[in-house]
Coordinates of C-alpha atoms in Angstrom, one line a residue:
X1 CA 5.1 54.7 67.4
X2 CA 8.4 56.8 66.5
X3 CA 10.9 58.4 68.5
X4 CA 10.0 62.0 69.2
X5 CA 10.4 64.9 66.4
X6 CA 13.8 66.0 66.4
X7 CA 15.4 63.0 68.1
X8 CA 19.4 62.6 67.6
X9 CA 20.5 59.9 66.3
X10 CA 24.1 58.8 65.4
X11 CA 27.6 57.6 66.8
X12 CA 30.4 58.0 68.9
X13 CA 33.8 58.1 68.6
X14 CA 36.6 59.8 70.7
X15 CA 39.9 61.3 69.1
X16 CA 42.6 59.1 70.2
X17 CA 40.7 56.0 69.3
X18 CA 40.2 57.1 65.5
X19 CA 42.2 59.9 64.3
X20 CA 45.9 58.5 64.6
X21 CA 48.4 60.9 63.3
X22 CA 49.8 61.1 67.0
X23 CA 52.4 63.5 66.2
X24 CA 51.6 65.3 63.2
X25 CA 50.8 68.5 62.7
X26 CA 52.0 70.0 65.8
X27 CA 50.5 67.8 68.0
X28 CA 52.4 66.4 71.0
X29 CA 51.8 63.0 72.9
X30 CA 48.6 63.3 75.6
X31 CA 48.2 60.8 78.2
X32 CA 46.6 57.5 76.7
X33 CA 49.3 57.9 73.9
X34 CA 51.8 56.4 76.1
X35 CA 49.3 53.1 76.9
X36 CA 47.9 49.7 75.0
X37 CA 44.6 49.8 76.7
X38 CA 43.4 52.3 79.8
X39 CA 43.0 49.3 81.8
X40 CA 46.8 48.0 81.4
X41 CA 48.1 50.4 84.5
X42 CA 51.1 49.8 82.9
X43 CA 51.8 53.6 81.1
X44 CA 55.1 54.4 79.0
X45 CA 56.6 56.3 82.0
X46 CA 60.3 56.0 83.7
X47 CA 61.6 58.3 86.5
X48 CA 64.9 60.3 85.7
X49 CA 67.0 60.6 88.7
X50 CA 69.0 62.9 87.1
X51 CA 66.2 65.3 86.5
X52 CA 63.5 63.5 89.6
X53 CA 61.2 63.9 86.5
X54 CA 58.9 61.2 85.0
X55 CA 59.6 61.3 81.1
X56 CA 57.9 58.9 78.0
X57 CA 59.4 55.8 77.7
X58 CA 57.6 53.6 75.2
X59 CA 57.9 50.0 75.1
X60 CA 59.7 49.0 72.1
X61 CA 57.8 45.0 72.4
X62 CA 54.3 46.8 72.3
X63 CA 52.1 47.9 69.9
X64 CA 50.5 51.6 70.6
X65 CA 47.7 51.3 68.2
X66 CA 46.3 54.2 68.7
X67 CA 49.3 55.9 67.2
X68 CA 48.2 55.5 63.8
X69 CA 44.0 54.0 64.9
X70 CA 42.0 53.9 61.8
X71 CA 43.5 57.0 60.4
X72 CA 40.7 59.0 60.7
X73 CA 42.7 62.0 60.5
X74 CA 43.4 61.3 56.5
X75 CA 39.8 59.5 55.7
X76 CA 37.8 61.5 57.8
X77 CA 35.8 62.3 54.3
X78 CA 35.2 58.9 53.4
X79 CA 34.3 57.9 56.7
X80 CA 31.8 60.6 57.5
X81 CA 29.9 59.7 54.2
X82 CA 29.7 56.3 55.6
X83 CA 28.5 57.5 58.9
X84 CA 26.0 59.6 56.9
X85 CA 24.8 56.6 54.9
X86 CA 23.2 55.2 58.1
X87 CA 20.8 58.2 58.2
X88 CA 23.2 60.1 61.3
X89 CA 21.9 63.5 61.7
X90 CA 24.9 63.9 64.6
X91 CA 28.3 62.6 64.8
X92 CA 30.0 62.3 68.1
X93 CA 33.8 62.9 68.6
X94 CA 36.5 64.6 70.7
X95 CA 38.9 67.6 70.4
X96 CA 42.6 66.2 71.1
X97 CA 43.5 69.1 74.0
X98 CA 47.0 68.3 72.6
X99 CA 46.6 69.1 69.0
X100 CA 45.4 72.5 70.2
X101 CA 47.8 72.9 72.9
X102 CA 50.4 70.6 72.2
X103 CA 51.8 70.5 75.7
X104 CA 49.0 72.1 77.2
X105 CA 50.7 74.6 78.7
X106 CA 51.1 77.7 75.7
X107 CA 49.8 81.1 75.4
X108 CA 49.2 80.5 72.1
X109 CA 47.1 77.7 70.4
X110 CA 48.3 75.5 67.0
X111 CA 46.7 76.8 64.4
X112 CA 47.5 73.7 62.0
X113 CA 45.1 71.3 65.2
X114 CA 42.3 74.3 65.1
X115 CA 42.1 74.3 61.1
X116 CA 41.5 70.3 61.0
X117 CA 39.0 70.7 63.2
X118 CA 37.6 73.5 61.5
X119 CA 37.6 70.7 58.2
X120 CA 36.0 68.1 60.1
X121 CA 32.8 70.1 61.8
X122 CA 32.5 71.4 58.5
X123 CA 33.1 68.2 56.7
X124 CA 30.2 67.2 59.4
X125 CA 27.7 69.6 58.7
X126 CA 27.9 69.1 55.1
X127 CA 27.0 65.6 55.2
X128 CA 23.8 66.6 57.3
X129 CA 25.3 66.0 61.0
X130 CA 25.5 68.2 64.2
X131 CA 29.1 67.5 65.7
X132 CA 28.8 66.7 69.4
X133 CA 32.1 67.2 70.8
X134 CA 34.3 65.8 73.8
X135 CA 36.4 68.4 75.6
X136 CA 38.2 66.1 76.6
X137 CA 38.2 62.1 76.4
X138 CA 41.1 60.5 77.7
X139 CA 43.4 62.9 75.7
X140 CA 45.1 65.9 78.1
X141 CA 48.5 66.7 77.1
X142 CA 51.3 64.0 78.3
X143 CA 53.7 67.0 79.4
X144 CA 50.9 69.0 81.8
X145 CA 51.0 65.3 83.7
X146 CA 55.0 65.5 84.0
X147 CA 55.4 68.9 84.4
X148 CA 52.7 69.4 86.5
X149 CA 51.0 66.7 88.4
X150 CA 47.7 67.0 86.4
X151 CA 44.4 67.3 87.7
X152 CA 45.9 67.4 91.4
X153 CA 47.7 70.8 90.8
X154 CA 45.1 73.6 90.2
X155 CA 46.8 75.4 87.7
X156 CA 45.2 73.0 85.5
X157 CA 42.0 75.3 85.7
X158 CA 43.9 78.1 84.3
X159 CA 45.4 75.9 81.2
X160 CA 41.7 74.3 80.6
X161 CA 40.1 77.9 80.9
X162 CA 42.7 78.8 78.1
X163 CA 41.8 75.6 76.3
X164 CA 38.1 76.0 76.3
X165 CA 37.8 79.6 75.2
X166 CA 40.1 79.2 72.2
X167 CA 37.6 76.1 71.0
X168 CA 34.3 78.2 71.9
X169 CA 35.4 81.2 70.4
X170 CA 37.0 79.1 67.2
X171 CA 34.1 76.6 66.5
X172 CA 31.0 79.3 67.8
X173 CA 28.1 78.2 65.4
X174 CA 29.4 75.2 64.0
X175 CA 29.3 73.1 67.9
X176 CA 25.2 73.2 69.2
X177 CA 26.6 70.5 72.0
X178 CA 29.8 70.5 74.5
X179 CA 30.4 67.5 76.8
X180 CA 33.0 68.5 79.2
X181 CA 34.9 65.3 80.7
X182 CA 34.5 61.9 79.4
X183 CA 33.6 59.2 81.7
X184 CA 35.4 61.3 84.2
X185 CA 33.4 59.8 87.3
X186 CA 35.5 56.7 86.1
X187 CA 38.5 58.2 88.4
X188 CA 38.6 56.1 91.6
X189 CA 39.2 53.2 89.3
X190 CA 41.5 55.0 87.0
X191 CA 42.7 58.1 88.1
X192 CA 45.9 58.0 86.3
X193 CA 43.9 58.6 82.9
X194 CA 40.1 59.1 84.1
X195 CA 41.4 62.3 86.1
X196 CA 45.1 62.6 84.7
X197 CA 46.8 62.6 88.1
X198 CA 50.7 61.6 88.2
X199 CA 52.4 61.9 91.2
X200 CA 55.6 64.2 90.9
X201 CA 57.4 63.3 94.4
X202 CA 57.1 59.2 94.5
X203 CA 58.7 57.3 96.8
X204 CA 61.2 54.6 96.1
X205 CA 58.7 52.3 95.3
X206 CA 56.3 54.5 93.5
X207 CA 59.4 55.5 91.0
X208 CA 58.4 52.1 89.6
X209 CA 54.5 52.6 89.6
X210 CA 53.3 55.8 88.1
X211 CA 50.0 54.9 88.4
X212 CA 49.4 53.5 91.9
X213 CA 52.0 55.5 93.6
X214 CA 49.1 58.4 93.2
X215 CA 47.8 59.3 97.0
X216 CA 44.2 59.9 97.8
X217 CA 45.0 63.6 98.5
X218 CA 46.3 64.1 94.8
X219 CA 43.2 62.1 93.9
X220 CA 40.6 64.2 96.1
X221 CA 42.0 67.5 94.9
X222 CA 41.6 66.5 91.4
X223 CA 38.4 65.5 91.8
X224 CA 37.6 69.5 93.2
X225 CA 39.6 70.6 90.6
X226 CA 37.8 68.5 87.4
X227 CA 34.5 70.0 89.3
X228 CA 35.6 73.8 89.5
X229 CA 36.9 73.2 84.9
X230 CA 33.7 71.8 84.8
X231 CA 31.9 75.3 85.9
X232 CA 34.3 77.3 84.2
X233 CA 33.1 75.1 81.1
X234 CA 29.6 75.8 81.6
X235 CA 30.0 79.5 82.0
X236 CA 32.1 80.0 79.0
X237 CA 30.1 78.3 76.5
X238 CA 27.0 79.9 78.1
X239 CA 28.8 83.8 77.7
X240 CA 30.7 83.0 74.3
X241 CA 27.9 81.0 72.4
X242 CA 24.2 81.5 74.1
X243 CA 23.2 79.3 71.5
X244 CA 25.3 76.5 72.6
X245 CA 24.5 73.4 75.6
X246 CA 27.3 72.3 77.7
X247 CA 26.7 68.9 79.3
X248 CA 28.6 66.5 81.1
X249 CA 29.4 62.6 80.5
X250 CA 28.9 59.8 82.7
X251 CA 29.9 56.1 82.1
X252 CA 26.4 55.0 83.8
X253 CA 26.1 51.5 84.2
X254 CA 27.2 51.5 87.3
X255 CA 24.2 52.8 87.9
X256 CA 22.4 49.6 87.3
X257 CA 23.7 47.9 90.0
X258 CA 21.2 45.5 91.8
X259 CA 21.1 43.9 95.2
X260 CA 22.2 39.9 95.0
X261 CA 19.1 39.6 97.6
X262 CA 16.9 41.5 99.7
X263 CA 19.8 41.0 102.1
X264 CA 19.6 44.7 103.8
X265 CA 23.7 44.6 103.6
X266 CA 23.3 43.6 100.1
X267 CA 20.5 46.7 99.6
X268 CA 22.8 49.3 100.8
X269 CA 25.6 48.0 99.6
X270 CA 24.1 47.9 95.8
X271 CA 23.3 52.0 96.9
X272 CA 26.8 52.6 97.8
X273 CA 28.0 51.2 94.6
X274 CA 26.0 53.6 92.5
X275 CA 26.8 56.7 95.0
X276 CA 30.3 56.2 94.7
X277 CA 30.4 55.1 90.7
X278 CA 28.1 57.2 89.2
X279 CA 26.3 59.8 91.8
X280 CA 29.4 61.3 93.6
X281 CA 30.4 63.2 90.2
X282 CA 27.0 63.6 88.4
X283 CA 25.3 65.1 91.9
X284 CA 28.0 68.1 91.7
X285 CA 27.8 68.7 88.0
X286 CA 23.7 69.2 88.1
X287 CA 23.2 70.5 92.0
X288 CA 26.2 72.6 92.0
X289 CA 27.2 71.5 95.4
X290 CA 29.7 68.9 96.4
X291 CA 27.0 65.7 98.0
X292 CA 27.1 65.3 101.8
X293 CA 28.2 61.5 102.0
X294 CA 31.9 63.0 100.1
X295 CA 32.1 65.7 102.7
X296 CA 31.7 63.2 105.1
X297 CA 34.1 61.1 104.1
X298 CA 36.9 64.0 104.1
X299 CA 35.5 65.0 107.7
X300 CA 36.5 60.8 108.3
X301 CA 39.7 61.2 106.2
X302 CA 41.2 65.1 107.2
X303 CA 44.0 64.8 105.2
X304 CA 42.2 63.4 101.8
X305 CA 40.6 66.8 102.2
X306 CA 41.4 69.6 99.1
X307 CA 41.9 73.0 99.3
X308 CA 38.7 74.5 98.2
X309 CA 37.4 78.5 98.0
X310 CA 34.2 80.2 98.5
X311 CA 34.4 81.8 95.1
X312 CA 35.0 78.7 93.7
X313 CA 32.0 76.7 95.3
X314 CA 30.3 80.0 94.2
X315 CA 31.0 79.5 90.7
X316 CA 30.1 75.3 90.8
X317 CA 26.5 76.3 92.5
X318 CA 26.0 79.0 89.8
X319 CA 26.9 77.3 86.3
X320 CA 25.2 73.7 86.0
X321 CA 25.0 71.5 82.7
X322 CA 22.3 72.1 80.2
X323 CA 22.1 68.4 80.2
X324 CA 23.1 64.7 81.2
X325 CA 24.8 62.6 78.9
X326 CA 26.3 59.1 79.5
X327 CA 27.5 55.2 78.6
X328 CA 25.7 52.3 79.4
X329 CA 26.7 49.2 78.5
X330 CA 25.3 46.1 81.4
X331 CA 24.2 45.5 84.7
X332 CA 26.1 44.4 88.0
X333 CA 25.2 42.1 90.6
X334 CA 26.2 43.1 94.4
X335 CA 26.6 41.2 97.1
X336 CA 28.6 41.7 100.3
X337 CA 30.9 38.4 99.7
X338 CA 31.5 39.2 95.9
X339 CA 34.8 40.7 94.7
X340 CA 33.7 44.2 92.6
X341 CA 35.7 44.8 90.2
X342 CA 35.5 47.7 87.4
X343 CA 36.8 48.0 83.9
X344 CA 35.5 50.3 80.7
X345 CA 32.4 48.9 80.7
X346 CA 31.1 49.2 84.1
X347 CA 31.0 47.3 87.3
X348 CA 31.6 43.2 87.7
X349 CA 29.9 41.3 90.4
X350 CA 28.4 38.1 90.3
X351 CA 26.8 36.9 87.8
X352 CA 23.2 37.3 87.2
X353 CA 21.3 34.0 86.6
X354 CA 17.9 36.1 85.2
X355 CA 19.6 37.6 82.2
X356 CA 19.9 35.3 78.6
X357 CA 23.0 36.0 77.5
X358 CA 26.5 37.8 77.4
X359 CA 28.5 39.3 74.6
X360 CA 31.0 36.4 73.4
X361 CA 34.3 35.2 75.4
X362 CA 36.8 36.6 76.4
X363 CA 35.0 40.1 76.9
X364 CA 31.5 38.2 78.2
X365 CA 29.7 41.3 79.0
X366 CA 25.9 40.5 80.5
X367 CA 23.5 42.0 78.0
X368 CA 20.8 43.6 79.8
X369 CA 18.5 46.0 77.6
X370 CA 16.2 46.7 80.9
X371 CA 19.1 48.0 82.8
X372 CA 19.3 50.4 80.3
X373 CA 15.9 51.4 80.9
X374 CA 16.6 51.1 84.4
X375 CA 19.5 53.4 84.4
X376 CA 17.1 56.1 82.5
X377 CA 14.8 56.5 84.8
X378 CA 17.3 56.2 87.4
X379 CA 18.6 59.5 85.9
X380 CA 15.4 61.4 85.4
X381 CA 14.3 60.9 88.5
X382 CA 17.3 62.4 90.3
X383 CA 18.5 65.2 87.9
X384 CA 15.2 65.9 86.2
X385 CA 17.4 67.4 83.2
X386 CA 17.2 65.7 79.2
X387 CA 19.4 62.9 79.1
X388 CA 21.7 61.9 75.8
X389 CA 22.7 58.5 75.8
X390 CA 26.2 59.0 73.7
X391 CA 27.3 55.7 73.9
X392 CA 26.0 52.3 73.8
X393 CA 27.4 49.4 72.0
X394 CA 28.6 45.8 72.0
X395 CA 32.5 45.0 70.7
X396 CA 32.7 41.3 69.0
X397 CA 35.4 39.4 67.9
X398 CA 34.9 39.3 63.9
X399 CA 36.4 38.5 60.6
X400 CA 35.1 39.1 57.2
X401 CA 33.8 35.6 56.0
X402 CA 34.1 34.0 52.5
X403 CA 32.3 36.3 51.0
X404 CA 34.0 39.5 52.3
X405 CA 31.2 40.7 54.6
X406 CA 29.9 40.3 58.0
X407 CA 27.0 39.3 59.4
X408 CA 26.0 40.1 62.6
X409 CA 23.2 39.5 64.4
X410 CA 24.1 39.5 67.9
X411 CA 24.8 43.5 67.3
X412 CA 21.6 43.4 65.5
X413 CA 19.5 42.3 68.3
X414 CA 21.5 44.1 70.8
X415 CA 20.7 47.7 68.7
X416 CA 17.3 46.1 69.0
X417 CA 16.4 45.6 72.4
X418 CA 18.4 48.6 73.9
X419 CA 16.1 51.1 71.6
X420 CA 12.8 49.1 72.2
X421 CA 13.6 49.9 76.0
X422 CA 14.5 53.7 75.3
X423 CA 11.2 54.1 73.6
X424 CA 9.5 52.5 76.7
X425 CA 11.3 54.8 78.7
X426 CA 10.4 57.9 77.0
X427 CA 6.7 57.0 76.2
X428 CA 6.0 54.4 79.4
X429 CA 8.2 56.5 82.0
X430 CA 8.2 60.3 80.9
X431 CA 11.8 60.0 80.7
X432 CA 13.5 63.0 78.6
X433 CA 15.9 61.6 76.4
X434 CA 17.4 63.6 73.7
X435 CA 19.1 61.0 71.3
X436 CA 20.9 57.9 70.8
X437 CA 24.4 57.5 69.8
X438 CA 26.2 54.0 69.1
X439 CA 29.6 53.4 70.5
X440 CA 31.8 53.2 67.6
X441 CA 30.1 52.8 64.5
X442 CA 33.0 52.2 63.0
X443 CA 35.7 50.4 64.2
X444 CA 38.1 51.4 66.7
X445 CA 41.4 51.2 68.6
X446 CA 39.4 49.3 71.9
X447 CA 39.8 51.8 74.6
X448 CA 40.0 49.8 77.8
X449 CA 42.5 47.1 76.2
X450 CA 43.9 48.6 73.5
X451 CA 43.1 46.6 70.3
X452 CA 41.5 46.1 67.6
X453 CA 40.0 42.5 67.9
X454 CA 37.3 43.9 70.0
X455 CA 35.1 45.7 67.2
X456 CA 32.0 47.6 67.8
X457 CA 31.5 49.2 64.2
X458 CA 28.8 48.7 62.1
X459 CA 31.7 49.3 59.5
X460 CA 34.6 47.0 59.4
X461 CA 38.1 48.1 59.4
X462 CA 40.7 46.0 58.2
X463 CA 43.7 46.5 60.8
X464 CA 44.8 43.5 63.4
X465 CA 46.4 43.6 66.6
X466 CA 49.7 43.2 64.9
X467 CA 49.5 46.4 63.1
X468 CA 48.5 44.9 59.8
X469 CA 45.8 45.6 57.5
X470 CA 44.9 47.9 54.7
X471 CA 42.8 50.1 56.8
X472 CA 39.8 49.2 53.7
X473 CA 36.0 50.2 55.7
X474 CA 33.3 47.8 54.5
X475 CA 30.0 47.9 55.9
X476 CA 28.7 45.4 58.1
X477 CA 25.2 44.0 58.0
X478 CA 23.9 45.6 61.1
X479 CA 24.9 48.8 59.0
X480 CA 21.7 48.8 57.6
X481 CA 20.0 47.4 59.9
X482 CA 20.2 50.5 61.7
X483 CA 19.6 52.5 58.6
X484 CA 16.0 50.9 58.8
X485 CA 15.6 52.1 62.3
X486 CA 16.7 55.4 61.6
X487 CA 15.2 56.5 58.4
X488 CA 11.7 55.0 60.4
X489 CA 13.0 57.4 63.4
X490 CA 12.6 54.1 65.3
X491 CA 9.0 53.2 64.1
X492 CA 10.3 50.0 62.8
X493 CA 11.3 48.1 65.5

C-alpha cells in the first residue's frame, strides 16, 4: 500500500542552523547567534551600566558554530541537488527575520536578504521542490530583544506585521506553505529564545542572568502577543496570497506523554503535561480562543495576567491555521515522584522499561515509533485539521569509516518504523496527514547544544566541533535508503 497521491515528502532545516554567513549581506545578529546550543542559558549578553542596556558580548573561548554552519548560504545549489537526489518534492527551511530586517525594527526591508531568498525558492522549485518556509525559527533580530524587550512588549506585533507582508507580498506564488513560529509552545522551558523575551529593568541579580531574570508577566504577555502575530499571520497570507496555507508548528512529543501507572495522580498528571507542553499553544492557534485551564491560572496568578483587547481576541477567533504541523521525536514517562525535565527533543521522565532501545550515549533518546503514531491521532482527534509532520529525525555520533562512507542502520530502521506507523495512522486511524519531512537531511549546527557531533543528515558534512573541516557533503547510506521509500511513495517498506 503507498502513501496517498500527492503526499509531501522531504526535509527540514531552519536558517541559523545551515546558512552561516551571520553577518553578510546586510544581515545583523538575531537571538540564537549570540548562543552554543538553545539549551546552554548561557547567551552572549552583558548589562551596560552606563547605558542600563543589555548589549552582545560573545565569548571569545567558545565556538558559535552557527556563525558560519554548513555554509548553506554559498552551496545552497549543490546542496539542494542533493536534497533532490533523494526524490524531495518539498524542502523545508526558514526566512532569517534579520536578513530582511536586520534589526527588526526598519521601515524599509534589505533588499540584498529578499533577493537570496528570491535565489533559493527559485533554486528550489527548479530542482522539483515546494519550499515550506519558517517565519520564524529561533531567529528574531538580537537588537528588537535589547531595544525592546521582545515578545513581552507588543510593539512586536507591529514589526512582525511589517515583517510578514514584505515576505508574502515578495515570495506570492513561489511559497504554497507558511508556518508561523517554530516550536514556539517550547516557551515555558525556553522563553528567552522559544518566545524571545529579555528583561530590560533586571535587578542586581538578574544583571548577571538574562535569561532567568525574565518574570512570568513578561513571559504571559508574550505568550498573548506570539498568539495575536500568529492571527495577523494567518489573515495576511489569506488576503495577499488566497492561494497560500498558513500553519503553525508544534514540537509534539510532549504530547506522547504516558502515565508511569494507573496511579490516578500519575493519570492526570501525564494530562497536565501534555496541556501545558503542547495543548496550551496549539488549542489557541486552531480554536481561536485562549483555553480555560490558562485563564484560570491568570484568575489564580492576577498579576501574571496580560493586557489583552476585544479587537484583538476578535481577530485570534476569526483567523485560524489552515493546518497543524509539528516535531516528534520520543515518548515520556510521568510519574508524580519523577523529576521532568525538558530539552529540544521533548520531555524526560523515567525511563520506560517497554521500549527496545534509545539513540546512542550521550544523547540516549528512547526511540518509540508508536508514540509517533500515538501523537497523530492524538492531534486528529482534537483539532480535526491535516497534520504535517515537518520534523522527525535521530542525531548520531558518526565518522566517515575507512572507506570514506557511512553506514547507518540505526537511522535506517528508525526512518523505517516511524513511516510504517504514519501509514497505519493514516490508513488504520483516518488520520489526515499531509507529508513527512526528515529533521536535517543534511547535517547541521545541533540546535539544542550547539554542535556538530550530533548529526541527523542523511548527507555528511565534514566540519567538527572545533571548527574544522572542509565543509565536503557525502552521502550517507541511509541516503538512499530513503530514496527507495520515496520514489515507491512508501510502498516499499
Amino acid at each position: 500500500m503507498k502513501f496517498p497521491e500527492g503526499f509531501l515528502w522531504g526535509g527540514a532545516v531552519a536558517a541559523n542552523q545551515i546558512e552561516g554567513a551571520w553577518l553578510e549581506d546586510g544581515k545583523k545578529p538575531n537571538v540564537t547567534d549570540i548562543m552554543v546550543g538553545i539549551g546552554s542559558n548561557d547567551p552572549g549578553l552583558k548589562w551596560n551600566e552606563e547605558t542600563g542596556k543589555w548589549e552582545m558580548a560573545l565569548d571569545p573561548e567558545k565556538k558559535y558554530l552557527s556563525h558560519e554552519a554548513i555554509d548553506f548560504y554559498h552551496r545552497y545549489p549543490e546542496d539542494l541537488k542533493l536534497m533532490a537526489g533523494m526524490g524531495f518534492n518539498c524542502f523545508r527551511t526558514s526566512i532569517g527575520w534579520a536578513r530582511i530586517f536586520p534589526n527588526g525594527d526598519e521601515e524599509e526591508p534589505n533588499e540584498k536578504g529578499l533577493e537570496f531568498y528570491d535565489k533559493l525558492f527559485d533554486e528550489m522549485k527548479k530542482d522539483g521542490m515546494e519550499p515550506v518556509i519558517t517565519l520564524s525559527h529561533y531567529e528574531t533580530p538580537l537588537h528588537l530583544m535589547t531595544e525592546y524587550g521582545g515578545w513581552s512588549n507588543p510593539k512586536m506585533i507591529e514589526f512582525w506585521k511589517r515583517y510578514v507582508t514584505v515576505v508574502f507580498n515578495r515570495y506570492k506564488g513561489k511559497v504554497k506553505y507558511w508556518l508561523t513560529f517554530n516550536e514556539v509552545n517550547g516557551m515555558l522551558r525556553n522563553s528567552f529564545v522559544c518566545a524571545s523575551v529579555l528583561n530590560l529593568h533586571p535587578d542586581e541579580a538578574g544583571k548577571k542572568d538574562p535569561v532567568h531574570s525574565i518574570t512570568k508577566a513578561q513571559l504571559w504577555q508574550a505568550y498573548y502577543n506570539i498568539l495575536v502575530a500568529n492571527a495577523w499571520t494567518v489573515k495576511l497570507c489569506h488576503e495577499i496570497d488566497p492561494a497560500a496555507k498558513c500553519g503553525n508548528m508544534m514540537t509534539a512529543s510532549g504530547t506522547a506523554t504516558y502515565p508511569e501507572n494507573c496511579d490516578p495522580d500519575n493519570v492526570l498528571g501525564a494530562y497536565d503535561t501534555q496541556r501545558w507542553a503542547v495543548f496550551y499553544m496549539c488549542d489557541p492557534m486552531v480554536f481561536g480562543k485562549i483555553p480555560n485551564y490558562v485563564l484560570a491560572l491568570w484568575e489564580n496568578h492576577p498579576d501574571w495576567k496580560p493586557e489583552m483587547h476585544d479587537d484583538e481576541r476578535k481577530l485570534m477567533a476569526e483567523n485560524t491555521i489552515d493546518f497543524i504541523s509539528y516535531s516528534y521525536y520520543r515518548s515520556a514517562v510521568y510519574a508524580k515522584d519523577a523529576n521532568m525535565q525538558s530539552n529540544t527533543g521533548g520531555i524526560k521522565g523515567k525511563n520506560n522499561p517497554f521500549l527496545k532501545e534509545c539513540s546512542p550515549k550521550p544523547w540516549s533518546w528512547p526511540v518509540d515509533p508508536k508514540g509517533f503514531r500515538y501523537t497523530m491521532n492524538i492531534m486528529q482527534d482534537r483539532y480535526h485539521l491535516p497534520q504535517f509532520v515537518v520534523e522527525n529525525g535521530i542525531g548520531l555520533d558518526e565518522n566517515l569509516d575507512e572507506n570514506g562512507k557511512i553506514d547507518d542502520p540505526f537511522r535506517v530502521r528508525y526512518l523505517e518504523e516511524h513511516l510504517k506507523e504514519m501509514k497505519k495512522a493514516i490508513y488504520e486511524d483516518g488520520c489526515d496527514i499531509m507529508g513527512y519531512l526528515w529533521w536535517g537531511p543534511i547535517d547541521v549546527v545541533s540546535a539544542g547544544t550547539g554542535e556538530m557531533k550530533k548529526r541527523y543528515g542523511f548527507v555528511y558534512v565534514d566540519r567538527f566541533n572545533d571548527g574544522h573541516g572542509t565543509l565536503e557533503r557525502k552521502t550517507k547510506n541511509s541516503y538512499f535508503r530513503y530514496k527507495e521509500i520515496i520514489e515507491s511513495n512508501g510502498e516499499d517498506l
